[in-house]
PDB file of C-alpha atoms in Angstrom:
ATOM      1  CA  MET A 119    -156.052 -79.529 190.744  1.00 78.00           C
ATOM      2  CA  GLN A 120    -159.133 -78.861 192.875  1.00 81.00           C
ATOM      3  CA  SER A 121    -157.305 -76.255 194.907  1.00 86.00           C
ATOM      4  CA  GLN A 122    -156.392 -74.357 191.734  1.00 88.00           C
ATOM      5  CA  LEU A 123    -160.012 -74.411 190.574  1.00 87.00           C
ATOM      6  CA  LYS A 124    -161.099 -73.175 193.993  1.00 87.00           C
ATOM      7  CA  ILE A 125    -158.684 -70.233 193.773  1.00 88.00           C
ATOM      8  CA  ILE A 126    -159.896 -69.326 190.286  1.00 85.00           C
ATOM      9  CA  ARG A 127    -163.533 -69.518 191.430  1.00 81.00           C
ATOM     10  CA  GLN A 128    -162.787 -67.223 194.402  1.00 81.00           C
ATOM     11  CA  ARG A 129    -161.049 -64.662 192.163  1.00 81.00           C
ATOM     12  CA  LEU A 130    -164.012 -64.590 189.810  1.00 79.00           C
ATOM     13  CA  ASN A 131    -166.424 -64.126 192.714  1.00 75.00           C
ATOM     14  CA  ASN A 132    -164.307 -61.271 194.095  1.00 74.00           C
ATOM     15  CA  LEU A 133    -164.529 -59.324 190.850  1.00 73.00           C
ATOM     16  CA  CYS A 134    -168.100 -58.363 191.744  1.00 65.00           C
ATOM     17  CA  ILE A 135    -169.314 -58.447 188.191  1.00 64.00           C
ATOM     18  CA  GLU A 136    -172.724 -56.905 187.902  1.00 65.00           C
ATOM     19  CA  ARG A 137    -175.214 -58.660 185.729  1.00 66.00           C
ATOM     20  CA  SER A 138    -177.550 -56.673 183.572  1.00 70.00           C
ATOM     21  CA  GLN A 139    -181.207 -57.580 183.451  1.00 74.00           C
ATOM     22  CA  PRO A 140    -182.410 -59.432 180.364  1.00 73.00           C
ATOM     23  CA  LYS A 141    -184.083 -57.355 177.702  1.00 75.00           C
ATOM     24  CA  ILE A 142    -187.818 -57.136 177.818  1.00 77.00           C
ATOM     25  CA  LYS A 143    -189.474 -57.925 174.538  1.00 73.00           C
ATOM     26  CA  SER A 144    -192.096 -55.470 173.532  1.00 71.00           C
ATOM     27  CA  ALA A 145    -195.340 -56.749 172.135  1.00 67.00           C
ATOM     28  CA  SER A 146    -195.796 -56.177 168.449  1.00 64.00           C
ATOM     29  CA  ARG A 147    -198.402 -53.493 167.875  1.00 67.00           C
ATOM     30  CA  ASN A 148    -199.159 -54.630 164.325  1.00 69.00           C
ATOM     31  CA  TYR A 149    -200.221 -58.159 165.292  1.00 65.00           C
ATOM     32  CA  VAL A 150    -203.840 -58.877 164.513  1.00 68.00           C
ATOM     33  CA  PRO A 151    -205.041 -62.410 165.284  1.00 68.00           C
ATOM     34  CA  LEU A 152    -206.551 -64.163 162.285  1.00 69.00           C
ATOM     35  CA  PRO A 153    -210.106 -65.395 162.614  1.00 73.00           C
ATOM     36  CA  GLN A 154    -210.191 -69.136 163.261  1.00 70.00           C
ATOM     37  CA  SER A 155    -212.254 -71.326 161.012  1.00 70.00           C
ATOM     38  CA  THR A 156    -213.118 -74.984 161.257  1.00 68.00           C
ATOM     39  CA  VAL A 157    -211.399 -77.424 158.940  1.00 66.00           C
ATOM     40  CA  ASN A 158    -213.588 -79.961 157.235  1.00 68.00           C
ATOM     41  CA  ASN A 159    -211.545 -83.165 157.166  1.00 64.00           C
ATOM     42  CA  PRO A 160    -213.071 -85.853 154.952  1.00 64.00           C
ATOM     43  CA  PRO A 161    -213.492 -89.329 156.411  1.00 60.00           C
ATOM     44  CA  THR A 162    -210.567 -91.650 155.814  1.00 54.00           C
ATOM     45  CA  ASP A 163    -212.536 -94.891 155.630  1.00 53.00           C
ATOM     46  CA  GLY A 164    -211.166 -96.980 152.802  1.00 51.00           C
ATOM     47  CA  LEU A 165    -208.335 -94.556 152.017  1.00 52.00           C
ATOM     48  CA  GLY A 166    -204.645 -95.119 152.464  1.00 54.00           C
ATOM     49  CA  GLY A 167    -203.345 -98.059 154.419  1.00 53.00           C
ATOM     50  CA  LYS A 168    -201.050 -99.027 157.181  1.00 57.00           C
ATOM     51  CA  ALA A 169    -197.664 -97.481 157.724  1.00 61.00           C
ATOM     52  CA  GLY A 170    -194.778 -99.033 155.817  1.00 66.00           C
ATOM     53  CA  LYS A 171    -194.065 -99.879 152.221  1.00 77.00           C
ATOM     54  CA  SER A 172    -196.546-101.907 150.226  1.00 81.00           C
ATOM     55  CA  ARG A 173    -194.168-102.178 147.265  1.00 84.00           C
ATOM     56  CA  PHE A 174    -190.444-102.110 146.628  1.00 84.00           C
ATOM     57  CA  ILE A 175    -188.714-101.076 143.433  1.00 84.00           C
ATOM     58  CA  ILE A 176    -185.348-102.761 143.365  1.00 84.00           C
ATOM     59  CA  GLN A 177    -182.463-103.105 140.970  1.00 84.00           C
ATOM     60  CA  VAL A 178    -181.016-106.487 140.103  1.00 86.00           C
ATOM     61  CA  GLY A 179    -177.770-107.072 138.295  1.00 84.00           C
ATOM     62  CA  GLU A 180    -174.019-106.696 138.405  1.00 81.00           C
ATOM     63  CA  VAL A 181    -172.889-105.833 141.918  1.00 80.00           C
ATOM     64  CA  GLY A 182    -170.396-103.208 140.771  1.00 79.00           C
ATOM     65  CA  ASN A 183    -173.060-101.204 138.940  1.00 76.00           C
ATOM     66  CA  LEU A 184    -176.023-101.421 141.317  1.00 75.00           C
ATOM     67  CA  TYR A 185    -175.236 -98.151 143.029  1.00 70.00           C
ATOM     68  CA  LYS A 186    -173.951 -96.326 139.940  1.00 60.00           C
ATOM     69  CA  THR A 187    -177.220 -96.277 138.015  1.00 51.00           C
ATOM     70  CA  SER A 188    -179.004 -93.367 139.615  1.00 50.00           C
ATOM     71  CA  LYS A 189    -179.598 -91.377 136.441  1.00 51.00           C
ATOM     72  CA  ARG A 190    -183.186 -90.782 135.451  1.00 49.00           C
ATOM     73  CA  ARG A 191    -184.287 -93.125 132.705  1.00 50.00           C
ATOM     74  CA  VAL A 192    -186.597 -92.491 129.802  1.00 45.00           C
ATOM     75  CA  PRO A 193    -189.645 -94.808 129.795  1.00 44.00           C
ATOM     76  CA  ALA A 194    -189.008 -95.875 126.192  1.00 39.00           C
ATOM     77  CA  ALA A 195    -185.508 -97.023 127.128  1.00 42.00           C
ATOM     78  CA  ILE A 196    -186.797 -99.441 129.741  1.00 47.00           C
ATOM     79  CA  SER A 197    -188.549-102.571 128.719  1.00 50.00           C
ATOM     80  CA  ARG A 198    -191.499-103.234 130.957  1.00 60.00           C
ATOM     81  CA  ALA A 199    -190.440-103.742 134.553  1.00 70.00           C
ATOM     82  CA  ILE A 200    -190.852-107.186 136.022  1.00 86.00           C
ATOM     83  CA  ILE A 201    -193.564-107.233 138.668  1.00 89.00           C
ATOM     84  CA  VAL A 202    -193.787-109.841 141.413  1.00 90.00           C
ATOM     85  CA  ASP A 203    -196.981-109.846 143.462  1.00 90.00           C
ATOM     86  CA  LEU A 204    -196.607-111.522 146.861  1.00 89.00           C
ATOM     87  CA  HIS A 205    -200.188-110.997 148.080  1.00 86.00           C
ATOM     88  CA  GLY A 206    -201.383-113.996 150.077  1.00 86.00           C
ATOM     89  CA  TYR A 207    -197.932-115.590 150.404  1.00 90.00           C
ATOM     90  CA  THR A 208    -196.488-116.746 153.708  1.00 90.00           C
ATOM     91  CA  LYS A 209    -193.023-115.618 154.768  1.00 91.00           C
ATOM     92  CA  THR A 210    -191.386-118.829 153.573  1.00 93.00           C
ATOM     93  CA  GLU A 211    -193.304-118.869 150.276  1.00 93.00           C
ATOM     94  CA  ALA A 212    -192.319-115.261 149.604  1.00 92.00           C
ATOM     95  CA  LEU A 213    -188.634-115.931 150.350  1.00 93.00           C
ATOM     96  CA  GLU A 214    -188.651-119.079 148.178  1.00 94.00           C
ATOM     97  CA  THR A 215    -190.261-117.165 145.309  1.00 94.00           C
ATOM     98  CA  LEU A 216    -187.749-114.321 145.534  1.00 93.00           C
ATOM     99  CA  ASP A 217    -184.790-116.699 145.831  1.00 93.00           C
ATOM    100  CA  ASP A 218    -186.031-118.745 142.853  1.00 94.00           C
ATOM    101  CA  LYS A 219    -186.514-115.709 140.623  1.00 93.00           C
ATOM    102  CA  LEU A 220    -183.269-113.889 141.529  1.00 91.00           C
ATOM    103  CA  PRO A 221    -181.021-115.978 139.208  1.00 91.00           C
ATOM    104  CA  GLN A 222    -183.471-115.449 136.315  1.00 91.00           C
ATOM    105  CA  TRP A 223    -183.545-111.695 136.918  1.00 89.00           C
ATOM    106  CA  ASN A 224    -179.761-111.575 137.162  1.00 88.00           C
ATOM    107  CA  ASP A 225    -179.398-113.468 133.854  1.00 90.00           C
ATOM    108  CA  MET A 226    -181.863-111.074 132.195  1.00 88.00           C
ATOM    109  CA  ALA A 227    -179.937-108.073 133.506  1.00 85.00           C
ATOM    110  CA  MET A 228    -176.597-109.495 132.359  1.00 86.00           C
ATOM    111  CA  SER A 229    -177.967-110.235 128.884  1.00 86.00           C
ATOM    112  CA  GLY A 230    -179.178-106.630 128.586  1.00 80.00           C
ATOM    113  CA  SER A 231    -177.115-103.556 127.898  1.00 77.00           C
ATOM    114  CA  TYR A 232    -174.673-101.675 130.098  1.00 76.00           C
ATOM    115  CA  PRO A 233    -174.872-101.116 133.122  1.00 74.00           C
ATOM    116  CA  PHE A 234    -176.337-104.658 133.335  1.00 81.00           C
ATOM    117  CA  VAL A 235    -178.918-103.623 135.907  1.00 83.00           C
ATOM    118  CA  MET A 236    -182.665-104.065 135.632  1.00 84.00           C
ATOM    119  CA  PRO A 237    -185.596-102.775 137.720  1.00 87.00           C
ATOM    120  CA  VAL A 238    -188.001-105.162 139.443  1.00 88.00           C
ATOM    121  CA  GLU A 239    -191.122-104.185 141.344  1.00 89.00           C
ATOM    122  CA  ILE A 240    -192.083-106.330 144.328  1.00 89.00           C
ATOM    123  CA  ILE A 241    -195.615-105.809 145.625  1.00 88.00           C
ATOM    124  CA  CYS A 242    -196.195-106.868 149.232  1.00 86.00           C
ATOM    125  CA  GLY A 243    -199.588-105.373 149.976  1.00 78.00           C
ATOM    126  CA  GLY A 244    -200.772-103.496 153.060  1.00 75.00           C
ATOM    127  CA  GLY A 245    -201.807-105.983 155.715  1.00 75.00           C
ATOM    128  CA  ASN A 246    -199.683-106.395 158.826  1.00 77.00           C
ATOM    129  CA  GLN A 247    -196.435-105.476 157.042  1.00 82.00           C
ATOM    130  CA  ILE A 248    -195.030-108.969 157.645  1.00 86.00           C
ATOM    131  CA  LEU A 249    -194.133-109.480 153.973  1.00 88.00           C
ATOM    132  CA  SER A 250    -192.821-105.932 153.784  1.00 88.00           C
ATOM    133  CA  GLU A 251    -190.325-106.679 156.566  1.00 89.00           C
ATOM    134  CA  VAL A 252    -189.347-109.982 154.926  1.00 90.00           C
ATOM    135  CA  VAL A 253    -188.693-108.274 151.570  1.00 90.00           C
ATOM    136  CA  LYS A 254    -186.748-105.476 153.259  1.00 90.00           C
ATOM    137  CA  GLN A 255    -184.468-108.033 154.959  1.00 91.00           C
ATOM    138  CA  TRP A 256    -184.130-110.024 151.716  1.00 92.00           C
ATOM    139  CA  ILE A 257    -182.915-106.892 149.911  1.00 90.00           C
ATOM    140  CA  LYS A 258    -180.305-106.324 152.646  1.00 90.00           C
ATOM    141  CA  TRP A 259    -179.099-109.940 152.550  1.00 90.00           C
ATOM    142  CA  ASN A 260    -178.572-110.206 148.781  1.00 88.00           C
ATOM    143  CA  ASP A 261    -175.538-108.646 147.137  1.00 86.00           C
ATOM    144  CA  LYS A 262    -177.074-108.595 143.649  1.00 86.00           C
ATOM    145  CA  VAL A 263    -180.085-106.560 144.791  1.00 89.00           C
ATOM    146  CA  SER A 264    -180.395-102.934 145.866  1.00 86.00           C
ATOM    147  CA  ASN A 265    -183.207-100.469 146.422  1.00 85.00           C
ATOM    148  CA  ALA A 266    -183.725 -98.422 143.291  1.00 81.00           C
ATOM    149  CA  PRO A 267    -183.042 -94.684 143.465  1.00 76.00           C
ATOM    150  CA  LYS A 268    -186.150 -92.616 144.056  1.00 72.00           C
ATOM    151  CA  ASN A 269    -185.869 -90.910 140.692  1.00 64.00           C
ATOM    152  CA  LEU A 270    -185.791 -94.188 138.724  1.00 59.00           C
ATOM    153  CA  TRP A 271    -188.712 -94.431 136.362  1.00 53.00           C
ATOM    154  CA  VAL A 272    -190.373 -97.793 136.159  1.00 50.00           C
ATOM    155  CA  TYR A 273    -192.617 -98.120 133.161  1.00 50.00           C
ATOM    156  CA  THR A 274    -195.286-100.652 134.073  1.00 47.00           C
ATOM    157  CA  ALA A 275    -198.174 -99.544 131.855  1.00 45.00           C
TER     158      ALA A 275
END
């Protein structure tokens, strides 16, 4: 096999193919540099927060319909979303709270109308993102819970 490749390489070298030089790009004559101005960035003290999610909007309900309910909802059609605030909780307290409330949420979703899915908002807060990671893993572990589609309206007012 190597001898065949060597023969092919020699034949190609013997062809004496001349290479053309690469094209030289001409400078655009119409280019005029824009004057540079300073950008006044406001201070960010007290604004924003740490990276990561401080809240999760999830769907709870029948497993077969969790991923089928991506249509945009009208605020009047949704009863107020359930909100769970986990500020100040430890990891274990947060998991216990979520595990205790999941059966209640599931019953509420099943007693509602088709598609038997209901939105829930879980607020974790900024902080060190410890609770955010715990909630993210909890959503992955539970079959009856999924992240809500981004276009889902949650009417909390």
